[in-house]
PDB file of C-alpha atoms in Angstrom:
ATOM      1  CA  UNK A 246     -14.145 -22.849   0.163  1.00  0.00           C
ATOM      2  CA  UNK A 247     -10.390 -22.432   0.897  1.00  0.00           C
ATOM      3  CA  UNK A 248      -9.004 -18.917   0.238  1.00  0.00           C
ATOM      4  CA  UNK A 249      -6.716 -20.058  -2.581  1.00  0.00           C
ATOM      5  CA  UNK A 250      -9.727 -21.524  -4.433  1.00  0.00           C
ATOM      6  CA  UNK A 251     -11.937 -18.458  -4.055  1.00  0.00           C
ATOM      7  CA  UNK A 252     -12.020 -16.121  -7.011  1.00  0.00           C
ATOM      8  CA  UNK A 253     -10.015 -12.906  -6.935  1.00  0.00           C
ATOM      9  CA  UNK A 254     -13.111 -10.697  -6.737  1.00  0.00           C
ATOM     10  CA  UNK A 255     -14.444 -12.390  -3.586  1.00  0.00           C
ATOM     11  CA  UNK A 256     -11.075 -12.205  -1.821  1.00  0.00           C
ATOM     12  CA  UNK A 257     -10.463  -8.615  -2.939  1.00  0.00           C
ATOM     13  CA  UNK A 258     -13.865  -7.418  -1.652  1.00  0.00           C
ATOM     14  CA  UNK A 259     -12.855  -8.488   1.868  1.00  0.00           C
ATOM     15  CA  UNK A 260      -9.524  -6.669   1.654  1.00  0.00           C
ATOM     16  CA  UNK A 261     -10.443  -3.530  -0.314  1.00  0.00           C
ATOM     17  CA  UNK A 262     -14.208  -3.177  -0.292  1.00  0.00           C
ATOM     18  CA  UNK A 263     -16.283  -2.157  -3.291  1.00  0.00           C
ATOM     19  CA  UNK A 264     -16.599   1.099  -5.157  1.00  0.00           C
ATOM     20  CA  UNK A 265     -19.748   2.540  -6.676  1.00  0.00           C
ATOM     21  CA  UNK A 266     -20.888   0.140  -9.368  1.00  0.00           C
ATOM     22  CA  UNK A 267     -19.534  -2.947  -7.611  1.00  0.00           C
ATOM     23  CA  UNK A 268     -15.905  -2.725  -8.665  1.00  0.00           C
ATOM     24  CA  UNK A 269     -13.036  -3.173  -6.229  1.00  0.00           C
ATOM     25  CA  UNK A 270     -11.488  -0.133  -4.496  1.00  0.00           C
ATOM     26  CA  UNK A 271      -7.961  -1.096  -5.569  1.00  0.00           C
ATOM     27  CA  UNK A 272      -4.935   0.811  -4.266  1.00  0.00           C
ATOM     28  CA  UNK A 273      -3.526   3.446  -6.587  1.00  0.00           C
ATOM     29  CA  UNK A 274      -2.022   1.962  -9.721  1.00  0.00           C
ATOM     30  CA  UNK A 275      -3.476  -1.533  -9.280  1.00  0.00           C
ATOM     31  CA  UNK A 276      -6.838  -1.122 -11.037  1.00  0.00           C
ATOM     32  CA  UNK A 277      -7.390  -2.642 -14.455  1.00  0.00           C
ATOM     33  CA  UNK A 278      -6.305  -0.072 -17.059  1.00  0.00           C
ATOM     34  CA  UNK A 279      -8.946   1.626 -19.129  1.00  0.00           C
ATOM     35  CA  UNK A 280      -9.121   0.651 -22.779  1.00  0.00           C
ATOM     36  CA  UNK A 281      -9.648   4.374 -23.451  1.00  0.00           C
ATOM     37  CA  UNK A 282      -5.965   5.035 -22.666  1.00  0.00           C
ATOM     38  CA  UNK A 283      -5.038   2.623 -25.450  1.00  0.00           C
ATOM     39  CA  UNK A 284      -7.579   3.858 -28.013  1.00  0.00           C
ATOM     40  CA  UNK A 285      -4.923   5.239 -30.387  1.00  0.00           C
ATOM     41  CA  UNK A 286      -2.457   2.411 -29.851  1.00  0.00           C
ATOM     42  CA  UNK A 287      -1.834   0.537 -33.066  1.00  0.00           C
ATOM     43  CA  UNK A 288      -0.719  -2.525 -31.097  1.00  0.00           C
ATOM     44  CA  UNK A 289      -3.790  -4.069 -29.405  1.00  0.00           C
ATOM     45  CA  UNK A 290      -1.562  -6.575 -27.638  1.00  0.00           C
ATOM     46  CA  UNK A 291      -0.186  -3.739 -25.469  1.00  0.00           C
ATOM     47  CA  UNK A 292      -3.586  -3.268 -23.823  1.00  0.00           C
ATOM     48  CA  UNK A 293      -3.959  -6.987 -23.155  1.00  0.00           C
ATOM     49  CA  UNK A 294      -0.416  -7.105 -21.726  1.00  0.00           C
ATOM     50  CA  UNK A 295      -1.246  -4.155 -19.432  1.00  0.00           C
ATOM     51  CA  UNK A 296      -4.438  -5.895 -18.279  1.00  0.00           C
ATOM     52  CA  UNK A 297      -2.529  -9.103 -17.506  1.00  0.00           C
ATOM     53  CA  UNK A 298       0.166  -7.124 -15.648  1.00  0.00           C
ATOM     54  CA  UNK A 299      -2.413  -5.395 -13.436  1.00  0.00           C
ATOM     55  CA  UNK A 300      -4.286  -8.681 -12.905  1.00  0.00           C
ATOM     56  CA  UNK A 301      -1.028 -10.189 -11.591  1.00  0.00           C
ATOM     57  CA  UNK A 302      -0.592  -7.109  -9.348  1.00  0.00           C
ATOM     58  CA  UNK A 303      -4.161  -7.493  -8.062  1.00  0.00           C
ATOM     59  CA  UNK A 304      -3.557 -11.135  -7.257  1.00  0.00           C
ATOM     60  CA  UNK A 305      -0.258 -10.297  -5.534  1.00  0.00           C
ATOM     61  CA  UNK A 306      -1.631  -7.535  -3.296  1.00  0.00           C
ATOM     62  CA  UNK A 307      -4.790  -9.468  -2.431  1.00  0.00           C
ATOM     63  CA  UNK A 308      -2.840 -12.598  -1.471  1.00  0.00           C
ATOM     64  CA  UNK A 309      -0.308 -10.540   0.522  1.00  0.00           C
ATOM     65  CA  UNK A 310      -2.990  -8.670   2.499  1.00  0.00           C
ATOM     66  CA  UNK A 311      -5.021 -11.843   3.009  1.00  0.00           C
ATOM     67  CA  UNK A 312      -1.997 -13.649   4.453  1.00  0.00           C
ATOM     68  CA  UNK A 313      -1.868 -11.063   7.271  1.00  0.00           C
ATOM     69  CA  UNK A 314      -5.610 -10.503   7.701  1.00  0.00           C
ATOM     70  CA  UNK A 315      -5.315  -6.877   6.577  1.00  0.00           C
ATOM     71  CA  UNK A 316      -7.917  -4.516   5.172  1.00  0.00           C
ATOM     72  CA  UNK A 317      -7.064  -1.387   3.252  1.00  0.00           C
ATOM     73  CA  UNK A 318      -7.625   1.814   5.223  1.00  0.00           C
ATOM     74  CA  UNK A 319      -9.224   4.853   3.643  1.00  0.00           C
ATOM     75  CA  UNK A 320      -6.776   7.056   5.552  1.00  0.00           C
ATOM     76  CA  UNK A 321      -4.076   8.703   3.471  1.00  0.00           C
ATOM     77  CA  UNK A 322      -1.598   9.736   6.083  1.00  0.00           C
ATOM     78  CA  UNK A 323       1.839   9.210   7.618  1.00  0.00           C
ATOM     79  CA  UNK A 324       3.462   7.072  10.371  1.00  0.00           C
ATOM     80  CA  UNK A 325       1.648   9.145  13.000  1.00  0.00           C
ATOM     81  CA  UNK A 326      -1.450   7.270  11.809  1.00  0.00           C
ATOM     82  CA  UNK A 327       0.298   3.999  12.660  1.00  0.00           C
ATOM     83  CA  UNK A 328       0.615   5.112  16.291  1.00  0.00           C
ATOM     84  CA  UNK A 329      -3.142   5.545  16.729  1.00  0.00           C
ATOM     85  CA  UNK A 330      -5.552   3.070  18.321  1.00  0.00           C
ATOM     86  CA  UNK A 331      -8.112   3.537  15.524  1.00  0.00           C
ATOM     87  CA  UNK A 332      -7.728   4.445  11.866  1.00  0.00           C
ATOM     88  CA  UNK A 333      -8.104   8.156  11.294  1.00  0.00           C
ATOM     89  CA  UNK A 334      -5.882  10.536   9.383  1.00  0.00           C
ATOM     90  CA  UNK A 335      -3.968  13.536  10.601  1.00  0.00           C
ATOM     91  CA  UNK A 336      -5.863  16.779  10.199  1.00  0.00           C
ATOM     92  CA  UNK A 337      -4.762  18.554   7.041  1.00  0.00           C
ATOM     93  CA  UNK A 338      -3.487  22.012   7.772  1.00  0.00           C
ATOM     94  CA  UNK A 339      -2.691  21.104  11.363  1.00  0.00           C
ATOM     95  CA  UNK A 340       0.998  20.774  10.564  1.00  0.00           C
ATOM     96  CA  UNK A 341       1.119  17.367  12.232  1.00  0.00           C
ATOM     97  CA  UNK A 342       1.090  15.109   9.143  1.00  0.00           C
ATOM     98  CA  UNK A 343       4.647  14.213   8.113  1.00  0.00           C
ATOM     99  CA  UNK A 344       3.616  13.203   4.586  1.00  0.00           C
ATOM    100  CA  UNK A 345       1.835  16.377   3.538  1.00  0.00           C
ATOM    101  CA  UNK A 346       2.514  20.017   4.214  1.00  0.00           C
ATOM    102  CA  UNK A 347       5.696  21.920   4.851  1.00  0.00           C
ATOM    103  CA  UNK A 348       8.026  20.437   5.807  1.00  0.00           C
ATOM    104  CA  UNK A 349       7.039  16.894   4.894  1.00  0.00           C
ATOM    105  CA  UNK A 350       9.959  14.657   5.900  1.00  0.00           C
ATOM    106  CA  UNK A 351       8.204  11.408   4.938  1.00  0.00           C
ATOM    107  CA  UNK A 352       6.982  12.491   1.510  1.00  0.00           C
ATOM    108  CA  UNK A 353       9.761  10.756  -0.452  1.00  0.00           C
ATOM    109  CA  UNK A 354       9.535   7.235   0.890  1.00  0.00           C
ATOM    110  CA  UNK A 355       5.714   7.331   1.100  1.00  0.00           C
ATOM    111  CA  UNK A 356       5.307   7.371  -2.685  1.00  0.00           C
ATOM    112  CA  UNK A 357       2.413   5.129  -3.793  1.00  0.00           C
ATOM    113  CA  UNK A 358       1.532   4.414  -0.164  1.00  0.00           C
ATOM    114  CA  UNK A 359      -1.264   2.165   1.041  1.00  0.00           C
ATOM    115  CA  UNK A 360      -2.312   1.996   4.688  1.00  0.00           C
ATOM    116  CA  UNK A 361      -3.623  -1.210   6.235  1.00  0.00           C
ATOM    117  CA  UNK A 362      -5.770  -2.046   9.270  1.00  0.00           C
ATOM    118  CA  UNK A 363      -5.759  -5.216  11.325  1.00  0.00           C
ATOM    119  CA  UNK A 364      -8.997  -5.628  13.318  1.00  0.00           C
ATOM    120  CA  UNK A 365      -9.739  -1.919  12.677  1.00  0.00           C
ATOM    121  CA  UNK A 366      -6.415  -0.790  14.184  1.00  0.00           C
ATOM    122  CA  UNK A 367      -3.659   0.856  12.117  1.00  0.00           C
ATOM    123  CA  UNK A 368      -1.164  -1.942  11.471  1.00  0.00           C
ATOM    124  CA  UNK A 369       0.920  -1.517   8.304  1.00  0.00           C
ATOM    125  CA  UNK A 370       2.047   1.111   5.818  1.00  0.00           C
ATOM    126  CA  UNK A 371       3.348  -0.047   2.463  1.00  0.00           C
ATOM    127  CA  UNK A 372       4.912   2.231  -0.092  1.00  0.00           C
ATOM    128  CA  UNK A 373       6.533   1.900  -3.496  1.00  0.00           C
ATOM    129  CA  UNK A 374       9.058   4.654  -4.201  1.00  0.00           C
ATOM    130  CA  UNK A 375      11.131   4.548  -7.383  1.00  0.00           C
ATOM    131  CA  UNK A 376      14.256   4.605  -5.261  1.00  0.00           C
ATOM    132  CA  UNK A 377      15.142   4.323  -1.598  1.00  0.00           C
ATOM    133  CA  UNK A 378      17.872   6.812  -0.887  1.00  0.00           C
ATOM    134  CA  UNK A 379      19.998   7.127   2.272  1.00  0.00           C
ATOM    135  CA  UNK A 380      17.784   9.933   3.603  1.00  0.00           C
ATOM    136  CA  UNK A 381      14.764   7.602   3.397  1.00  0.00           C
ATOM    137  CA  UNK A 382      16.594   4.923   5.371  1.00  0.00           C
ATOM    138  CA  UNK A 383      17.689   7.498   7.965  1.00  0.00           C
ATOM    139  CA  UNK A 384      14.113   8.730   8.288  1.00  0.00           C
ATOM    140  CA  UNK A 385      12.743   5.201   8.707  1.00  0.00           C
ATOM    141  CA  UNK A 386      15.420   4.450  11.318  1.00  0.00           C
ATOM    142  CA  UNK A 387      14.261   7.606  13.108  1.00  0.00           C
ATOM    143  CA  UNK A 388      10.691   6.245  13.188  1.00  0.00           C
ATOM    144  CA  UNK A 389      11.971   2.986  14.696  1.00  0.00           C
ATOM    145  CA  UNK A 390      13.549   5.039  17.486  1.00  0.00           C
ATOM    146  CA  UNK A 391      10.312   6.997  18.025  1.00  0.00           C
ATOM    147  CA  UNK A 392       8.106   3.969  18.535  1.00  0.00           C
ATOM    148  CA  UNK A 393       9.457   0.639  19.834  1.00  0.00           C
ATOM    149  CA  UNK A 394       6.503  -1.189  18.229  1.00  0.00           C
ATOM    150  CA  UNK A 395       7.605  -0.235  14.710  1.00  0.00           C
ATOM    151  CA  UNK A 396       9.528  -2.514  12.364  1.00  0.00           C
ATOM    152  CA  UNK A 397      10.582  -1.928   8.754  1.00  0.00           C
ATOM    153  CA  UNK A 398      11.385  -4.199   5.833  1.00  0.00           C
ATOM    154  CA  UNK A 399      12.643  -3.383   2.358  1.00  0.00           C
ATOM    155  CA  UNK A 400      11.790  -5.428  -0.703  1.00  0.00           C
ATOM    156  CA  UNK A 401      12.069  -5.610  -4.425  1.00  0.00           C
ATOM    157  CA  UNK A 402       9.278  -4.637  -6.731  1.00  0.00           C
ATOM    158  CA  UNK A 403       5.940  -5.203  -5.019  1.00  0.00           C
ATOM    159  CA  UNK A 404       2.498  -4.985  -6.594  1.00  0.00           C
ATOM    160  CA  UNK A 405       2.825  -1.404  -7.844  1.00  0.00           C
ATOM    161  CA  UNK A 406       5.537  -2.384 -10.309  1.00  0.00           C
ATOM    162  CA  UNK A 407       7.125   0.001 -12.826  1.00  0.00           C
ATOM    163  CA  UNK A 408      10.596  -0.347 -11.317  1.00  0.00           C
ATOM    164  CA  UNK A 409       9.594   0.699  -7.795  1.00  0.00           C
ATOM    165  CA  UNK A 410      10.864  -0.870  -4.578  1.00  0.00           C
ATOM    166  CA  UNK A 411       8.646  -1.819  -1.670  1.00  0.00           C
ATOM    167  CA  UNK A 412       8.906  -0.516   1.881  1.00  0.00           C
ATOM    168  CA  UNK A 413       6.809  -2.016   4.681  1.00  0.00           C
ATOM    169  CA  UNK A 414       6.490  -0.256   8.066  1.00  0.00           C
ATOM    170  CA  UNK A 415       4.388  -2.125  10.622  1.00  0.00           C
ATOM    171  CA  UNK A 416       3.452  -2.408  14.270  1.00  0.00           C
ATOM    172  CA  UNK A 417       4.986  -5.511  15.796  1.00  0.00           C
ATOM    173  CA  UNK A 418       2.417  -5.557  18.609  1.00  0.00           C
ATOM    174  CA  UNK A 419      -0.252  -6.350  15.992  1.00  0.00           C
ATOM    175  CA  UNK A 420       1.792  -8.460  13.560  1.00  0.00           C
ATOM    176  CA  UNK A 421       5.013 -10.107  14.635  1.00  0.00           C
ATOM    177  CA  UNK A 422       6.492 -10.246  11.149  1.00  0.00           C
ATOM    178  CA  UNK A 423       5.489  -8.732   7.832  1.00  0.00           C
ATOM    179  CA  UNK A 424       7.475  -9.423   4.694  1.00  0.00           C
ATOM    180  CA  UNK A 425       7.309  -7.414   1.478  1.00  0.00           C
ATOM    181  CA  UNK A 426       5.182  -8.899  -1.292  1.00  0.00           C
TER     182      UNK A 426
END
C-alpha cells in the first residue's frame, strides 16, 4: 500500500515507535490532548478543536519524517550528538552537553527539540523556539563553522505550533537537503 494511503498510526509507528499500551511515542507537544485538561471547560468544541489541531500536527510531522526516511531518536541532547556515528546522548554532568548544564549556549534555540536518526545514525535536529533571536543565529552559524557537514534551515511554524518557528540542523553527508515542515 503506498505511504500516502496508509493510515496515520501505521506510518507513525515506523517513525516514532510505540509506547506502553500501544500508543505512539509522539514528540513533545504533538500527542492528542487529554480530555481531562478540558473537564471544566464549558465549551466542548474547544477540546475537539484541540484534538483536530494535534491530529494535523501528527500528520505533518509523520509525513515530514517519512519523506526523509527518519526515525525519532530517544536521545535528548545537543549538536554534539549530531557529530556522532551512532545515536547516544552526551553524559549529563560531564559538562560536554551544550543544551544542558552551565553554561548551555544552545539552550535557547533547542526549545521543543526532536532528534532524528537516518539508518541509526544521528542525522537531524529540529526545534521550535518561540523566537529566533540574533544570538541563536550566531550560535547556529558557529556550529556550521565547527562541522562542514552541518547545514541549517529556518522555517515558519512547524508541527509544534503555538506561534513557534522551526529550526532544522542536519548532516549533509546523510541528507543532501532538508526543508522545514
